[in-house]
């Protein structure tokens, strides 16, 4: 038996962190579109050559290609899959549904990582790290004891990620609300939606996700 889930939520909601945890705890395979495209590109397969061609022309990779890559991955089997960052649109959700049906796979749950927009913006834009030792800080929840100096190593090389700024985050949020958030209604209507509080601390979010995964399959995978 396998578990197949989709992680849904705006950028910065913590999907990547939770996906990594599920990979570790449950042995699920994380299907991230970006990783798949990069892997395909360097694989040299027929599909990989198509991906390279499209990307080299600076064009967007079509849904058809992404679905093709997912089809290849699904055929490799395993304990199940986490779709992270896919589907992003209703058309992709339909295509994925069709693919799963063709391959006889069941979508167990769509975990919606719910976040308050204001809190999300604060959480992302307040983050900074030490360029020397990698310690992570936050303006509100964990500032350095001395302004501008790393608590751990004393370095003054504190950095904010360029794409953490408010303008870039709001651009990505807008994209999410326009194209991806309709999936919440879509999967609710299909009876698959499982909302969790994405702003809770990491372990609480994990517990909430664990609670929506099918119990019988948890036993089946031996965890
Ligand atoms: Zn440091």
CSV table of C-alpha atoms and ligand atoms in Angstrom, one decimal:
chain,number,residue,atom,x,y,z
A,1,UNK,CA,0.0,0.0,0.0
A,2,UNK,CA,1.2,3.5,-0.7
A,3,UNK,CA,0.3,7.0,0.4
A,4,UNK,CA,0.0,9.7,-2.2
A,5,UNK,CA,-0.5,13.3,-1.1
A,6,UNK,CA,-0.4,16.8,-2.5
A,7,UNK,CA,1.0,19.7,-0.4
A,8,UNK,CA,-0.8,22.9,-1.2
A,9,UNK,CA,-0.2,26.3,0.1
A,10,UNK,CA,1.3,29.7,-0.7
A,11,UNK,CA,5.0,30.3,-1.1
A,12,UNK,CA,6.7,30.3,2.3
A,13,UNK,CA,4.0,28.2,4.0
A,14,UNK,CA,6.6,25.5,4.8
A,15,UNK,CA,5.7,22.9,2.1
A,16,UNK,CA,9.3,22.0,1.4
A,17,UNK,CA,10.1,21.5,5.1
A,18,UNK,CA,7.1,19.2,5.6
A,19,UNK,CA,7.9,17.3,2.4
A,20,UNK,CA,11.4,16.6,3.6
A,21,UNK,CA,10.1,15.3,6.9
A,22,UNK,CA,7.6,13.0,5.2
A,23,UNK,CA,10.5,11.7,3.0
A,24,UNK,CA,12.5,10.9,6.1
A,25,UNK,CA,9.7,9.5,8.3
A,26,UNK,CA,7.7,7.7,5.7
A,27,UNK,CA,10.0,7.0,2.9
A,28,UNK,CA,7.8,8.8,0.5
A,29,UNK,CA,9.2,10.2,-2.8
A,30,UNK,CA,9.1,14.0,-3.2
A,31,UNK,CA,8.1,15.1,-6.6
A,32,UNK,CA,9.1,18.7,-7.0
A,33,UNK,CA,8.8,20.0,-10.6
A,34,UNK,CA,12.0,22.0,-10.4
A,35,UNK,CA,14.0,19.0,-9.3
A,36,UNK,CA,12.4,16.8,-11.9
A,37,UNK,CA,13.2,19.2,-14.7
A,38,UNK,CA,16.8,19.5,-13.7
A,39,UNK,CA,17.2,15.7,-13.4
A,40,UNK,CA,15.5,15.2,-16.8
A,41,UNK,CA,17.8,17.7,-18.4
A,42,UNK,CA,20.9,15.9,-17.3
A,43,UNK,CA,19.5,12.4,-17.9
A,44,UNK,CA,19.9,12.4,-21.7
A,45,UNK,CA,16.6,10.6,-22.3
A,46,UNK,CA,14.2,11.5,-25.1
A,47,UNK,CA,12.1,13.4,-22.6
A,48,UNK,CA,15.2,15.1,-21.2
A,49,UNK,CA,16.3,16.3,-24.6
A,50,UNK,CA,12.9,17.9,-25.1
A,51,UNK,CA,13.1,19.6,-21.7
A,52,UNK,CA,16.6,20.9,-22.5
A,53,UNK,CA,15.4,22.3,-25.8
A,54,UNK,CA,12.5,24.1,-24.4
A,55,UNK,CA,14.5,25.5,-21.4
A,56,UNK,CA,17.3,26.6,-23.7
A,57,UNK,CA,14.9,28.6,-25.8
A,58,UNK,CA,13.8,30.3,-22.6
A,59,UNK,CA,10.3,28.9,-22.9
A,60,UNK,CA,8.1,27.5,-20.2
A,61,UNK,CA,7.9,23.8,-20.0
A,62,UNK,CA,4.4,22.6,-21.0
A,63,UNK,CA,2.0,20.7,-18.7
A,64,UNK,CA,2.3,17.8,-21.1
A,65,UNK,CA,6.1,17.5,-20.5
A,66,UNK,CA,5.7,17.8,-16.7
A,67,UNK,CA,3.0,15.1,-16.7
A,68,UNK,CA,5.3,13.0,-18.8
A,69,UNK,CA,8.1,13.3,-16.3
A,70,UNK,CA,5.7,12.5,-13.4
A,71,UNK,CA,4.5,9.4,-15.3
A,72,UNK,CA,8.1,8.2,-15.5
A,73,UNK,CA,8.6,8.8,-11.8
A,74,UNK,CA,5.4,7.1,-10.7
A,75,UNK,CA,6.4,3.9,-12.6
A,76,UNK,CA,9.4,3.6,-10.3
A,77,UNK,CA,7.0,2.8,-7.4
A,78,UNK,CA,7.9,3.0,-3.7
A,79,UNK,CA,6.0,3.9,-0.5
A,80,UNK,CA,4.2,6.7,-2.2
A,81,UNK,CA,4.5,10.3,-3.5
A,82,UNK,CA,4.4,13.8,-2.3
A,83,UNK,CA,3.5,16.4,-4.9
A,84,UNK,CA,5.1,19.6,-3.9
A,85,UNK,CA,4.5,22.6,-6.1
A,86,UNK,CA,2.4,20.6,-8.5
A,87,UNK,CA,-0.4,20.9,-9.6
A,88,UNK,CA,-0.3,24.7,-9.8
A,89,UNK,CA,-3.4,25.1,-12.0
A,90,UNK,CA,-6.8,23.5,-12.5
A,91,UNK,CA,-5.7,22.1,-15.8
A,92,UNK,CA,-2.7,20.5,-14.2
A,93,UNK,CA,-4.9,19.1,-11.4
A,94,UNK,CA,-7.2,17.5,-14.1
A,95,UNK,CA,-4.2,16.1,-15.9
A,96,UNK,CA,-2.8,14.6,-12.7
A,97,UNK,CA,-6.1,13.1,-11.8
A,98,UNK,CA,-6.3,11.4,-15.1
A,99,UNK,CA,-2.7,10.1,-14.8
A,100,UNK,CA,-3.3,8.7,-11.4
A,101,UNK,CA,-6.5,7.0,-12.6
A,102,UNK,CA,-4.7,5.5,-15.6
A,103,UNK,CA,-1.9,4.1,-13.3
A,104,UNK,CA,-4.4,2.8,-10.7
A,105,UNK,CA,-3.1,5.1,-8.0
A,106,UNK,CA,-5.2,6.8,-5.3
A,107,UNK,CA,-4.8,10.3,-4.1
A,108,UNK,CA,-5.2,10.1,-0.4
A,109,UNK,CA,-5.2,13.7,0.7
A,110,UNK,CA,-4.5,17.2,-0.4
A,111,UNK,CA,-2.9,18.9,2.6
A,112,UNK,CA,-3.7,22.6,2.6
A,113,UNK,CA,-1.1,24.6,4.6
A,114,UNK,CA,-3.3,27.5,5.8
A,115,UNK,CA,-1.5,30.7,6.6
A,116,UNK,CA,-2.6,34.2,7.4
A,117,UNK,CA,-1.2,36.5,4.6
A,118,UNK,CA,0.1,39.2,6.9
A,119,UNK,CA,1.7,36.7,9.3
A,120,UNK,CA,3.3,35.0,6.3
A,121,UNK,CA,4.8,38.2,4.9
A,122,UNK,CA,6.2,39.0,8.4
A,123,UNK,CA,7.6,35.4,8.7
A,124,UNK,CA,9.4,35.5,5.4
A,125,UNK,CA,10.6,39.1,5.2
A,126,UNK,CA,11.9,39.1,8.8
A,127,UNK,CA,14.2,36.2,8.2
A,128,UNK,CA,18.0,36.6,8.0
A,129,UNK,CA,21.0,34.3,8.3
A,130,UNK,CA,24.7,34.5,9.3
A,131,UNK,CA,26.8,34.4,6.2
A,132,UNK,CA,29.6,32.8,8.2
A,133,UNK,CA,28.0,30.0,10.3
A,134,UNK,CA,24.5,29.8,8.7
A,135,UNK,CA,22.6,30.5,12.0
A,136,UNK,CA,19.0,31.7,11.1
A,137,UNK,CA,17.5,34.7,12.8
A,138,UNK,CA,14.2,36.6,12.7
A,139,UNK,CA,13.4,40.3,13.4
A,140,UNK,CA,10.4,39.4,15.6
A,141,UNK,CA,11.0,35.9,17.0
A,142,UNK,CA,14.8,35.6,17.2
A,143,UNK,CA,16.8,38.7,16.7
A,144,UNK,CA,20.6,38.8,17.4
A,145,UNK,CA,21.4,39.8,21.0
A,146,UNK,CA,23.6,42.6,19.7
A,147,UNK,CA,22.2,44.3,16.6
A,148,UNK,CA,24.2,43.3,13.5
A,149,UNK,CA,26.4,40.7,15.2
A,150,UNK,CA,25.9,36.9,15.0
A,151,UNK,CA,25.3,35.4,18.5
A,152,UNK,CA,27.1,32.2,17.6
A,153,UNK,CA,30.2,33.2,15.8
A,154,UNK,CA,30.4,37.0,16.2
A,155,UNK,CA,30.4,37.6,12.4
A,156,UNK,CA,28.8,40.9,11.2
A,157,UNK,CA,28.0,39.3,7.8
A,158,UNK,CA,24.2,39.0,8.3
A,159,UNK,CA,22.3,38.4,5.1
A,160,UNK,CA,18.7,38.5,3.8
A,161,UNK,CA,17.8,36.4,0.8
A,162,UNK,CA,17.1,38.6,-2.2
A,163,UNK,CA,13.8,36.8,-2.9
A,164,UNK,CA,12.7,37.2,0.7
A,165,UNK,CA,11.9,40.9,0.1
A,166,UNK,CA,8.3,42.0,0.3
A,167,UNK,CA,7.8,42.9,-3.3
A,168,UNK,CA,9.0,39.6,-4.7
A,169,UNK,CA,7.0,37.7,-2.1
A,170,UNK,CA,3.8,39.6,-3.0
A,171,UNK,CA,4.3,38.9,-6.7
A,172,UNK,CA,4.6,35.2,-5.9
A,173,UNK,CA,1.5,35.4,-3.6
A,174,UNK,CA,-0.5,37.0,-6.3
A,175,UNK,CA,0.5,34.2,-8.7
A,176,UNK,CA,-0.6,31.7,-6.1
A,177,UNK,CA,-4.0,33.3,-5.6
A,178,UNK,CA,-4.7,33.8,-9.3
A,179,UNK,CA,-3.8,30.3,-10.5
A,180,UNK,CA,-3.3,27.8,-7.6
A,181,UNK,CA,-5.8,28.8,-4.8
A,182,UNK,CA,-8.8,27.6,-6.9
A,183,UNK,CA,-7.4,24.1,-6.3
A,184,UNK,CA,-8.6,24.4,-2.7
A,185,UNK,CA,-12.3,24.5,-3.8
A,186,UNK,CA,-11.5,21.8,-6.5
A,187,UNK,CA,-10.1,19.3,-4.0
A,188,UNK,CA,-12.7,20.2,-1.3
A,189,UNK,CA,-15.4,19.2,-3.8
A,190,UNK,CA,-13.6,15.9,-4.5
A,191,UNK,CA,-13.5,15.2,-0.7
A,192,UNK,CA,-9.7,15.2,-0.5
A,193,UNK,CA,-9.0,18.5,1.2
A,194,UNK,CA,-7.3,18.4,4.6
A,195,UNK,CA,-6.5,21.9,6.0
A,196,UNK,CA,-3.7,22.2,8.6
A,197,UNK,CA,-2.4,25.3,10.4
A,198,UNK,CA,0.7,26.2,8.4
A,199,UNK,CA,1.8,28.8,10.9
A,200,UNK,CA,2.0,26.4,13.9
A,201,UNK,CA,5.5,25.2,14.8
A,202,UNK,CA,7.1,22.6,12.6
A,203,UNK,CA,6.4,19.6,14.8
A,204,UNK,CA,2.7,20.6,15.3
A,205,UNK,CA,2.3,20.9,11.6
A,206,UNK,CA,3.8,17.4,11.1
A,207,UNK,CA,1.4,16.0,13.7
A,208,UNK,CA,-1.5,17.5,12.0
A,209,UNK,CA,-0.4,16.1,8.6
A,210,UNK,CA,0.2,12.6,10.2
A,211,UNK,CA,-3.4,12.7,11.6
A,212,UNK,CA,-4.9,13.0,8.1
A,213,UNK,CA,-2.8,10.2,6.5
A,214,UNK,CA,-4.6,6.9,6.3
A,215,UNK,CA,-3.8,4.8,9.4
A,216,UNK,CA,-4.0,1.4,7.8
A,217,UNK,CA,-1.3,2.4,5.3
A,218,UNK,CA,0.8,3.8,8.1
A,219,UNK,CA,0.9,0.2,9.6
A,220,UNK,CA,1.5,-1.2,6.1
A,221,UNK,CA,4.6,0.8,5.6
A,222,UNK,CA,5.9,-0.4,8.9
A,223,UNK,CA,6.4,3.0,10.6
B,1,LIG,ZN1,27.4,33.2,12.7
